[in-house]
């Protein structure tokens, strides 16, 4: 007869992919799809630097957190990326509307699938939310959604997707 303590210890020690969360196994393909759609919907042609420095230290710090905290961070980052593209003046970006919609669907799908893998009761990362809030205010808010502001967001989005991929690769 197997002790429940042993079963519980084995189950709690299993990675998320074994417990029904196969998102990590598919992430490479899903992220590649999102990056491909991002590239197809438009190009970054501005030489301006974004008005907010990219939060590389935040990504370096989160790499040392527990896997579940990293998954929450990834989900939250994807949610905040998607929120950037929910703006009244997205049409001023001059992007392919179909590719833009497919990109948003791709990001939303990742959020939904990742949401099945992690609990939502974890605290949110305030520094990440502050960064995205500043980014939105200092690009779209200050320009009303100009083409150049969308190009800056495109550049930052691409970098976030690349950093998220590095984070997932570090986890697996």
mmCIF file of C-alpha atoms in Angstrom:
data_model
loop_
_atom_site.group_PDB
_atom_site.id
_atom_site.type_symbol
_atom_site.label_atom_id
_atom_site.label_comp_id
_atom_site.label_asym_id
_atom_site.label_seq_id
_atom_site.Cartn_x
_atom_site.Cartn_y
_atom_site.Cartn_z
ATOM 1 C CA UNK A 1 0.000 0.000 0.000
ATOM 2 C CA UNK A 2 1.314 3.422 -0.989
ATOM 3 C CA UNK A 3 1.469 6.116 1.615
ATOM 4 C CA UNK A 4 -0.455 9.313 0.756
ATOM 5 C CA UNK A 5 2.540 11.343 1.934
ATOM 6 C CA UNK A 6 4.724 9.682 -0.711
ATOM 7 C CA UNK A 7 2.110 10.248 -3.432
ATOM 8 C CA UNK A 8 1.706 13.881 -2.411
ATOM 9 C CA UNK A 9 5.478 14.384 -2.347
ATOM 10 C CA UNK A 10 5.855 12.890 -5.826
ATOM 11 C CA UNK A 11 2.947 14.884 -7.297
ATOM 12 C CA UNK A 12 4.113 18.181 -5.735
ATOM 13 C CA UNK A 13 7.615 17.627 -7.028
ATOM 14 C CA UNK A 14 6.520 17.134 -10.640
ATOM 15 C CA UNK A 15 7.042 19.918 -13.150
ATOM 16 C CA UNK A 16 4.001 21.761 -14.480
ATOM 17 C CA UNK A 17 4.192 19.936 -17.827
ATOM 18 C CA UNK A 18 3.582 16.585 -16.120
ATOM 19 C CA UNK A 19 0.592 17.884 -14.205
ATOM 20 C CA UNK A 20 -1.348 18.739 -17.351
ATOM 21 C CA UNK A 21 0.294 22.020 -18.305
ATOM 22 C CA UNK A 22 1.949 21.399 -21.613
ATOM 23 C CA UNK A 23 2.170 25.114 -22.385
ATOM 24 C CA UNK A 24 5.925 25.160 -21.733
ATOM 25 C CA UNK A 25 6.459 22.446 -24.325
ATOM 26 C CA UNK A 26 4.520 24.428 -26.938
ATOM 27 C CA UNK A 27 5.778 27.859 -25.956
ATOM 28 C CA UNK A 28 8.593 27.960 -28.519
ATOM 29 C CA UNK A 29 6.129 27.479 -31.373
ATOM 30 C CA UNK A 30 3.536 29.840 -29.890
ATOM 31 C CA UNK A 31 6.096 32.588 -29.293
ATOM 32 C CA UNK A 32 7.535 32.105 -32.780
ATOM 33 C CA UNK A 33 4.009 32.469 -34.207
ATOM 34 C CA UNK A 34 3.558 35.726 -32.270
ATOM 35 C CA UNK A 35 6.917 37.089 -33.422
ATOM 36 C CA UNK A 36 6.164 36.151 -37.034
ATOM 37 C CA UNK A 37 2.778 37.886 -36.870
ATOM 38 C CA UNK A 38 4.388 40.932 -35.254
ATOM 39 C CA UNK A 39 6.900 41.143 -38.094
ATOM 40 C CA UNK A 40 4.189 40.693 -40.733
ATOM 41 C CA UNK A 41 1.850 43.304 -39.293
ATOM 42 C CA UNK A 42 4.418 46.077 -39.542
ATOM 43 C CA UNK A 43 8.010 47.074 -39.373
ATOM 44 C CA UNK A 44 9.961 49.178 -36.954
ATOM 45 C CA UNK A 45 11.370 52.055 -38.992
ATOM 46 C CA UNK A 46 11.907 54.653 -36.271
ATOM 47 C CA UNK A 47 15.414 55.287 -35.056
ATOM 48 C CA UNK A 48 14.163 56.881 -31.851
ATOM 49 C CA UNK A 49 14.795 55.132 -28.603
ATOM 50 C CA UNK A 50 11.729 54.301 -26.505
ATOM 51 C CA UNK A 51 11.023 56.901 -23.806
ATOM 52 C CA UNK A 52 11.189 54.213 -21.104
ATOM 53 C CA UNK A 53 14.223 51.984 -20.586
ATOM 54 C CA UNK A 54 13.569 48.296 -21.142
ATOM 55 C CA UNK A 55 13.352 46.443 -17.777
ATOM 56 C CA UNK A 56 16.270 44.031 -18.284
ATOM 57 C CA UNK A 57 17.012 43.949 -14.528
ATOM 58 C CA UNK A 58 13.447 42.773 -13.888
ATOM 59 C CA UNK A 59 13.943 39.835 -16.254
ATOM 60 C CA UNK A 60 17.306 38.999 -14.650
ATOM 61 C CA UNK A 61 15.725 39.070 -11.213
ATOM 62 C CA UNK A 62 12.739 36.893 -12.145
ATOM 63 C CA UNK A 63 15.044 34.165 -13.540
ATOM 64 C CA UNK A 64 15.956 33.333 -9.942
ATOM 65 C CA UNK A 65 12.340 32.977 -8.779
ATOM 66 C CA UNK A 66 10.384 29.742 -8.464
ATOM 67 C CA UNK A 67 8.922 28.329 -11.673
ATOM 68 C CA UNK A 68 5.346 29.199 -10.753
ATOM 69 C CA UNK A 69 6.310 32.819 -10.045
ATOM 70 C CA UNK A 70 8.075 32.941 -13.414
ATOM 71 C CA UNK A 71 4.958 31.587 -15.130
ATOM 72 C CA UNK A 72 2.835 34.266 -13.433
ATOM 73 C CA UNK A 73 5.348 36.886 -14.603
ATOM 74 C CA UNK A 74 5.146 35.576 -18.172
ATOM 75 C CA UNK A 75 1.352 35.582 -18.131
ATOM 76 C CA UNK A 76 1.249 39.072 -16.678
ATOM 77 C CA UNK A 77 3.733 40.368 -19.254
ATOM 78 C CA UNK A 78 1.619 38.917 -22.065
ATOM 79 C CA UNK A 79 -1.507 40.532 -20.577
ATOM 80 C CA UNK A 80 0.242 43.900 -20.422
ATOM 81 C CA UNK A 81 1.519 43.537 -23.985
ATOM 82 C CA UNK A 82 -2.000 42.780 -25.174
ATOM 83 C CA UNK A 83 -3.308 45.789 -23.253
ATOM 84 C CA UNK A 84 -0.943 48.066 -25.225
ATOM 85 C CA UNK A 85 -2.723 47.078 -28.431
ATOM 86 C CA UNK A 86 -6.204 47.857 -27.077
ATOM 87 C CA UNK A 87 -6.075 51.497 -28.069
ATOM 88 C CA UNK A 88 -8.565 53.642 -29.949
ATOM 89 C CA UNK A 89 -5.987 54.844 -32.447
ATOM 90 C CA UNK A 90 -4.366 51.560 -33.536
ATOM 91 C CA UNK A 91 -5.291 52.324 -37.140
ATOM 92 C CA UNK A 92 -2.781 55.203 -37.176
ATOM 93 C CA UNK A 93 0.013 52.634 -36.932
ATOM 94 C CA UNK A 94 -0.509 51.816 -40.601
ATOM 95 C CA UNK A 95 -0.163 48.100 -39.935
ATOM 96 C CA UNK A 96 -1.865 45.238 -41.711
ATOM 97 C CA UNK A 97 -5.149 45.041 -39.777
ATOM 98 C CA UNK A 98 -5.565 41.286 -40.265
ATOM 99 C CA UNK A 99 -2.025 40.540 -39.056
ATOM 100 C CA UNK A 100 -2.530 42.887 -36.126
ATOM 101 C CA UNK A 101 -5.719 41.080 -35.138
ATOM 102 C CA UNK A 102 -4.058 37.673 -35.512
ATOM 103 C CA UNK A 103 -1.142 38.863 -33.371
ATOM 104 C CA UNK A 104 -3.547 39.917 -30.618
ATOM 105 C CA UNK A 105 -5.380 36.584 -30.879
ATOM 106 C CA UNK A 106 -2.055 34.753 -30.622
ATOM 107 C CA UNK A 107 -1.080 36.634 -27.463
ATOM 108 C CA UNK A 108 -4.567 36.147 -25.985
ATOM 109 C CA UNK A 109 -4.370 32.404 -26.666
ATOM 110 C CA UNK A 110 -1.082 32.172 -24.786
ATOM 111 C CA UNK A 111 -2.580 34.052 -21.844
ATOM 112 C CA UNK A 112 -5.563 31.686 -21.767
ATOM 113 C CA UNK A 113 -3.438 28.547 -21.983
ATOM 114 C CA UNK A 114 -0.953 29.793 -19.420
ATOM 115 C CA UNK A 115 -3.835 30.773 -17.132
ATOM 116 C CA UNK A 116 -4.714 27.082 -16.872
ATOM 117 C CA UNK A 117 -1.218 26.371 -15.557
ATOM 118 C CA UNK A 118 -0.902 28.937 -12.793
ATOM 119 C CA UNK A 119 -3.050 30.174 -9.985
ATOM 120 C CA UNK A 120 -4.284 33.722 -10.289
ATOM 121 C CA UNK A 121 -3.944 34.511 -6.598
ATOM 122 C CA UNK A 122 -0.240 35.323 -6.854
ATOM 123 C CA UNK A 123 0.578 38.950 -6.301
ATOM 124 C CA UNK A 124 1.158 41.058 -9.359
ATOM 125 C CA UNK A 125 4.533 42.509 -10.203
ATOM 126 C CA UNK A 126 4.184 46.240 -9.487
ATOM 127 C CA UNK A 127 7.446 47.166 -11.207
ATOM 128 C CA UNK A 128 6.299 45.451 -14.392
ATOM 129 C CA UNK A 129 2.908 47.178 -14.277
ATOM 130 C CA UNK A 130 4.559 50.559 -13.616
ATOM 131 C CA UNK A 131 6.921 50.036 -16.552
ATOM 132 C CA UNK A 132 4.060 49.238 -18.954
ATOM 133 C CA UNK A 133 1.991 52.134 -17.602
ATOM 134 C CA UNK A 134 4.867 54.562 -18.219
ATOM 135 C CA UNK A 135 5.501 53.071 -21.644
ATOM 136 C CA UNK A 136 1.863 53.538 -22.636
ATOM 137 C CA UNK A 137 1.640 57.103 -21.249
ATOM 138 C CA UNK A 138 4.929 58.260 -22.746
ATOM 139 C CA UNK A 139 4.250 56.829 -26.187
ATOM 140 C CA UNK A 140 0.552 56.611 -26.974
ATOM 141 C CA UNK A 141 -0.582 59.039 -24.290
ATOM 142 C CA UNK A 142 1.764 61.830 -25.228
ATOM 143 C CA UNK A 143 1.309 61.484 -28.992
ATOM 144 C CA UNK A 144 -2.314 60.411 -29.236
ATOM 145 C CA UNK A 145 -1.234 57.207 -30.985
ATOM 146 C CA UNK A 146 1.056 58.485 -33.748
ATOM 147 C CA UNK A 147 2.709 56.116 -36.205
ATOM 148 C CA UNK A 148 6.074 56.649 -34.520
ATOM 149 C CA UNK A 149 4.671 55.849 -31.072
ATOM 150 C CA UNK A 150 3.311 52.553 -32.421
ATOM 151 C CA UNK A 151 6.717 51.782 -33.921
ATOM 152 C CA UNK A 152 8.278 52.322 -30.505
ATOM 153 C CA UNK A 153 5.748 49.946 -28.954
ATOM 154 C CA UNK A 154 6.422 47.439 -31.746
ATOM 155 C CA UNK A 155 10.132 47.565 -30.864
ATOM 156 C CA UNK A 156 9.443 47.059 -27.154
ATOM 157 C CA UNK A 157 6.953 44.262 -27.827
ATOM 158 C CA UNK A 158 9.491 42.394 -29.918
ATOM 159 C CA UNK A 159 12.082 42.706 -27.158
ATOM 160 C CA UNK A 160 9.610 41.465 -24.521
ATOM 161 C CA UNK A 161 8.733 38.417 -26.614
ATOM 162 C CA UNK A 162 12.435 37.648 -27.063
ATOM 163 C CA UNK A 163 13.114 38.056 -23.336
ATOM 164 C CA UNK A 164 10.134 35.844 -22.464
ATOM 165 C CA UNK A 165 11.524 33.165 -24.735
ATOM 166 C CA UNK A 166 14.881 33.348 -22.950
ATOM 167 C CA UNK A 167 13.074 33.080 -19.616
ATOM 168 C CA UNK A 168 11.137 29.982 -20.689
ATOM 169 C CA UNK A 169 14.304 28.410 -22.098
ATOM 170 C CA UNK A 170 15.962 29.045 -18.732
ATOM 171 C CA UNK A 171 13.087 27.233 -16.988
ATOM 172 C CA UNK A 172 13.135 24.106 -19.149
#
